Short mmCIF file of C-alpha atoms and ligand atoms in Angstrom, two decimals:
data_model
loop_
_atom_site.label_atom_id
_atom_site.label_comp_id
_atom_site.label_asym_id
_atom_site.label_seq_id
_atom_site.Cartn_x
_atom_site.Cartn_y
_atom_site.Cartn_z
CA MET A 1 0.00 0.00 0.00
CA LYS A 2 0.91 3.63 -0.35
CA ILE A 3 0.28 5.15 3.08
CA VAL A 4 0.43 8.74 4.31
CA ILE A 5 0.93 8.92 8.07
CA ALA A 6 0.33 12.18 9.95
CA ILE A 7 1.81 12.22 13.44
CA GLY A 8 0.57 15.11 15.60
CA GLY A 9 3.06 17.26 17.43
CA SER A 10 1.12 16.43 20.58
CA ILE A 11 2.37 12.85 20.15
CA LEU A 12 5.93 13.19 18.88
CA LEU A 13 6.84 16.22 20.98
CA LYS A 14 5.02 15.44 24.16
CA ASP A 15 8.17 15.70 26.27
CA LEU A 16 10.58 17.02 23.61
CA SER A 17 12.95 14.10 23.96
CA ALA A 18 14.50 11.57 21.59
CA ARG A 19 12.39 8.72 23.00
CA ARG A 20 9.21 9.12 20.95
CA PHE A 21 11.19 9.84 17.78
CA LYS A 22 13.15 6.62 18.29
CA ILE A 23 10.01 4.55 18.91
CA TYR A 24 8.18 5.94 15.90
CA GLY A 25 11.35 5.79 13.82
CA GLU A 26 11.63 2.04 14.39
CA LEU A 27 7.93 1.45 13.62
CA LEU A 28 8.14 3.45 10.41
CA LYS A 29 11.24 1.54 9.32
CA ASP A 30 9.34 -1.74 9.83
CA ILE A 31 6.29 -0.55 7.91
CA SER A 32 8.45 0.77 5.06
CA SER A 33 9.72 -2.74 4.36
CA GLU A 34 6.24 -3.64 3.08
CA HIS A 35 4.62 -0.34 2.20
CA LYS A 36 5.55 2.93 0.57
CA ILE A 37 5.18 5.58 3.24
CA PHE A 38 5.07 9.34 3.55
CA VAL A 39 5.04 11.01 6.95
CA VAL A 40 3.75 14.45 7.96
CA VAL A 41 4.82 15.79 11.34
CA GLY A 42 2.90 18.37 13.40
CA GLY A 43 4.06 21.27 15.54
CA GLY A 44 2.90 20.43 19.06
CA ILE A 45 3.54 22.64 22.08
CA PRO A 46 6.79 24.12 20.68
CA ALA A 47 4.80 25.47 17.68
CA ARG A 48 2.14 26.92 19.99
CA ASN A 49 4.83 28.60 22.13
CA TYR A 50 6.44 30.22 19.12
CA ILE A 51 3.06 31.27 17.72
CA LYS A 52 2.22 32.95 21.03
CA VAL A 53 5.42 35.02 20.94
CA VAL A 54 4.78 36.15 17.34
CA ARG A 55 1.20 37.09 18.24
CA ASP A 56 2.36 38.99 21.32
CA LEU A 57 4.72 40.90 19.05
CA GLY A 58 1.64 42.12 17.20
CA CYS A 59 1.96 39.99 14.08
CA GLY A 60 -1.09 38.69 12.22
CA GLU A 61 -2.41 35.21 11.60
CA ALA A 62 -0.39 34.45 8.44
CA GLN A 63 2.89 35.30 10.15
CA SER A 64 1.86 33.24 13.17
CA ASP A 65 1.12 30.33 10.84
CA SER A 66 4.52 30.76 9.19
CA ILE A 67 6.31 30.35 12.50
CA GLY A 68 4.19 27.25 13.15
CA ILE A 69 5.26 25.86 9.77
CA GLU A 70 8.94 26.42 10.57
CA VAL A 71 8.55 24.46 13.79
CA THR A 72 6.82 21.54 12.03
CA ARG A 73 9.77 21.42 9.63
CA ILE A 74 12.26 21.28 12.49
CA ASN A 75 10.21 18.42 13.97
CA ALA A 76 10.27 16.66 10.60
CA GLN A 77 14.06 17.06 10.63
CA LEU A 78 14.20 15.34 14.02
CA LEU A 79 12.23 12.37 12.68
CA LEU A 80 14.61 12.22 9.70
CA SER A 81 17.47 11.95 12.19
CA ALA A 82 15.71 9.00 13.84
CA LEU A 83 15.11 7.31 10.47
CA GLY A 84 18.65 7.76 9.16
CA ASP A 85 19.29 5.94 5.92
CA TYR A 86 15.67 4.78 5.64
CA ALA A 87 14.54 8.31 4.81
CA TYR A 88 15.42 10.87 2.19
CA GLN A 89 17.29 13.40 4.30
CA ARG A 90 15.58 16.60 3.18
CA VAL A 91 12.23 18.03 4.24
CA PRO A 92 10.09 18.89 1.20
CA LYS A 93 8.70 22.43 1.29
CA ASP A 94 5.80 21.59 -0.99
CA PHE A 95 4.02 18.62 -2.55
CA LYS A 96 5.97 18.66 -5.81
CA GLU A 97 9.19 18.31 -3.85
CA ALA A 98 7.65 15.43 -1.92
CA LEU A 99 6.91 13.72 -5.24
CA GLU A 100 10.47 14.34 -6.40
CA PHE A 101 11.98 13.01 -3.17
CA GLN A 102 9.92 9.80 -3.28
CA GLU A 103 11.80 8.84 -6.44
CA PHE A 104 14.76 7.90 -4.23
CA GLY A 105 12.69 5.01 -2.86
CA LYS A 106 12.97 6.07 0.78
CA ILE A 107 10.57 7.39 3.40
CA VAL A 108 9.63 11.03 2.79
CA VAL A 109 9.00 13.21 5.86
CA MET A 110 7.51 16.68 5.69
CA GLY A 111 6.00 19.34 7.93
CA GLY A 112 3.78 22.27 6.96
CA THR A 113 3.47 23.96 3.60
CA GLU A 114 1.62 27.28 3.60
CA PRO A 115 -0.43 29.39 6.07
CA SER A 116 -4.10 28.91 6.92
CA HIS A 117 -4.34 25.24 7.80
CA SER A 118 -2.72 22.58 9.95
CA THR A 119 -0.66 19.53 9.07
CA ASP A 120 -3.95 17.55 8.94
CA THR A 121 -4.58 19.36 5.68
CA VAL A 122 -0.99 18.85 4.50
CA SER A 123 -1.32 15.10 4.98
CA THR A 124 -4.66 15.05 3.16
CA ILE A 125 -3.35 17.00 0.17
CA LEU A 126 -0.25 14.79 0.12
CA ALA A 127 -2.50 11.71 0.14
CA GLU A 128 -4.28 13.13 -2.91
CA TYR A 129 -0.97 13.97 -4.62
CA VAL A 130 0.51 10.49 -4.23
CA ASN A 131 -2.84 8.73 -4.70
CA ALA A 132 -2.56 7.05 -1.30
CA ASP A 133 -4.45 3.88 -0.45
CA LEU A 134 -4.69 4.92 3.19
CA LEU A 135 -4.28 8.05 5.30
CA ILE A 136 -3.57 7.57 9.01
CA ASN A 137 -3.80 10.53 11.36
CA LEU A 138 -2.30 9.89 14.79
CA THR A 139 -3.38 12.40 17.36
CA SER A 140 -3.79 12.82 21.13
CA VAL A 141 -7.40 11.59 21.30
CA ASP A 142 -8.80 8.13 20.56
CA GLY A 143 -10.83 9.39 17.60
CA MET A 144 -14.11 11.20 17.26
CA TYR A 145 -16.70 11.05 20.06
CA ASN A 146 -20.44 11.70 19.91
CA LYS A 147 -19.90 14.30 22.67
CA ASP A 148 -16.96 15.82 24.53
CA PRO A 149 -15.33 12.94 26.48
CA ASN A 150 -13.73 15.46 28.86
CA LYS A 151 -17.17 16.63 29.96
CA PHE A 152 -19.40 13.57 29.58
CA ASP A 153 -18.68 10.13 31.07
CA ASP A 154 -21.09 8.47 28.65
CA ALA A 155 -19.38 9.88 25.53
CA GLU A 156 -18.94 7.14 22.93
CA LEU A 157 -16.25 6.74 20.32
CA ILE A 158 -17.61 6.86 16.78
CA SER A 159 -15.99 4.01 14.88
CA GLU A 160 -17.06 5.18 11.42
CA ILE A 161 -18.28 8.49 9.97
CA SER A 162 -18.84 9.78 6.46
CA SER A 163 -16.71 12.68 5.30
CA GLU A 164 -19.93 14.70 4.77
CA ASP A 165 -20.91 14.27 8.43
CA LEU A 166 -17.37 15.09 9.56
CA VAL A 167 -17.45 18.37 7.61
CA ARG A 168 -20.81 19.19 9.22
CA PHE A 169 -19.45 18.41 12.69
CA LEU A 170 -16.42 20.67 12.21
CA GLU A 171 -18.47 23.56 10.77
CA GLY A 172 -17.71 26.81 12.61
CA LYS A 173 -14.76 25.41 14.58
CA ASP A 174 -11.72 27.61 15.21
CA HIS A 175 -9.47 28.30 12.26
CA LYS A 176 -6.60 30.27 13.76
CA ALA A 177 -2.89 29.55 14.09
CA GLY A 178 -2.21 26.85 16.66
CA THR A 179 -5.87 26.27 17.50
CA TYR A 180 -7.14 23.57 15.17
CA GLU A 181 -9.70 21.09 16.44
CA PHE A 182 -8.93 17.39 16.73
CA PHE A 183 -9.19 17.40 12.94
CA ASP A 184 -8.82 20.44 10.67
CA ARG A 185 -12.05 21.20 8.77
CA THR A 186 -10.17 22.05 5.57
CA ALA A 187 -8.77 18.52 5.68
CA ALA A 188 -12.27 17.13 6.20
CA GLN A 189 -13.50 19.05 3.13
CA LEU A 190 -10.67 17.60 1.07
CA LEU A 191 -11.50 14.08 2.22
CA ASN A 192 -15.03 14.76 1.14
CA ARG A 193 -13.89 15.23 -2.44
CA SER A 194 -11.14 12.61 -2.65
CA LYS A 195 -12.70 9.89 -0.45
CA ILE A 196 -9.30 8.54 0.54
CA PRO A 197 -9.82 5.91 3.26
CA THR A 198 -8.73 7.60 6.48
CA VAL A 199 -8.29 6.57 10.09
CA ILE A 200 -7.98 9.07 12.94
CA ALA A 201 -6.64 7.38 16.06
CA SER A 202 -4.57 7.92 19.17
CA GLY A 203 -0.82 7.93 18.71
CA LYS A 204 -0.23 7.75 22.46
CA ASP A 205 0.09 4.00 22.01
CA PRO A 206 2.54 3.72 19.09
CA ASP A 207 1.44 0.12 18.44
CA ASN A 208 -1.84 1.52 17.14
CA LEU A 209 0.03 2.43 13.98
CA ILE A 210 0.94 -1.19 13.23
CA LYS A 211 -2.57 -2.35 14.12
CA ILE A 212 -4.17 0.14 11.72
CA VAL A 213 -1.79 -0.81 8.91
CA ASN A 214 -2.75 -4.44 9.55
CA GLY A 215 -6.43 -3.56 9.17
CA GLU A 216 -7.54 -3.63 12.81
CA ASN A 217 -10.44 -1.35 13.73
CA ILE A 218 -8.84 1.36 15.86
CA GLY A 219 -10.07 4.95 16.27
CA THR A 220 -12.50 6.56 13.83
CA LYS A 221 -12.65 5.57 10.21
CA ILE A 222 -13.73 8.26 7.72
CA ILE A 223 -15.50 6.85 4.71
P1 LIG B 1 -0.03 21.59 13.49
O1 LIG B 1 -0.44 20.85 12.30
O2 LIG B 1 0.79 20.91 14.49
O3 LIG B 1 -1.29 22.23 14.11
O4 LIG B 1 0.74 22.89 13.04
P2 LIG B 1 -2.18 21.98 15.37
O5 LIG B 1 -3.36 21.19 14.96
O6 LIG B 1 -2.43 23.33 15.91
O7 LIG B 1 -1.33 21.16 16.42
P3 LIG B 1 -1.17 19.58 16.76
O8 LIG B 1 -1.81 18.76 15.66
O9 LIG B 1 -1.85 19.42 18.08
O10 LIG B 1 0.30 19.39 16.81
C1 LIG B 1 1.07 23.92 13.95
C2 LIG B 1 0.63 25.25 13.40
O11 LIG B 1 1.42 25.63 12.25
C3 LIG B 1 0.63 26.31 11.29
C4 LIG B 1 -0.77 26.46 11.91
O12 LIG B 1 -0.79 27.69 12.59
C5 LIG B 1 -0.82 25.29 12.90
O13 LIG B 1 -1.74 25.53 13.95
N1 LIG B 1 0.64 25.57 10.01
C6 LIG B 1 1.02 24.26 9.94
C7 LIG B 1 0.25 26.21 8.85
O14 LIG B 1 -0.15 27.39 8.86
N2 LIG B 1 0.31 25.55 7.65
C8 LIG B 1 0.72 24.26 7.56
O15 LIG B 1 0.80 23.71 6.44
C9 LIG B 1 1.06 23.60 8.74
#
């Protein structure tokens, strides 16, 4: 399969240490022996911290986004260091570069591209570009719930949702630098047109990645 894997900054950069990069690096190496993979890395708390400083300096949303993008690219660089020879050792700045870099037959790792969305959208556009068979989005929550699990004990995980319903759910959610919902609504709109099979699941347990690749039902599937 051709698989695009988005790993949220909230997962990879939880404690800003080498540990998570090493764990995910090893998993990605394993998966790459059977599948062609592309990875998109998020910004996490470091991106939010930088965005706050830029905002406090009086800069607007686009500039705040740009700082966020720079941080995602640094994070991508860290994952490249963990992957070593298994990955092409440059971070593509756009999708055409990602296509070029894949020609070397190694894992391609990228961060953000341009202002106004999150790396959820980057991974969705990349999935369209490379005609992916599967898009996996690893984040800090188990998937999509029917109500806020932080507020309601009886909140239930939704195992499957159509892209149309996902777009409706995300309607009106925040769209500012560093504040995207559990899934970016621009990404949901893109999935609605391309219908690439997508799974949103927790990356807190790294083994979830292997389970999803092996077809186990984890998280929320978008159909
Ligand atoms: P993230 O994709 O990490 O956003 O990019 P997020 O959803 O806020 O954070 P996670 O998923 O919990 O890690 C960090 C920020 O960088 C900017 C946005 O401001 C985003 O919030 N960004 C990122 C862009 O403007 N364009 C991109 O292509 C990527």
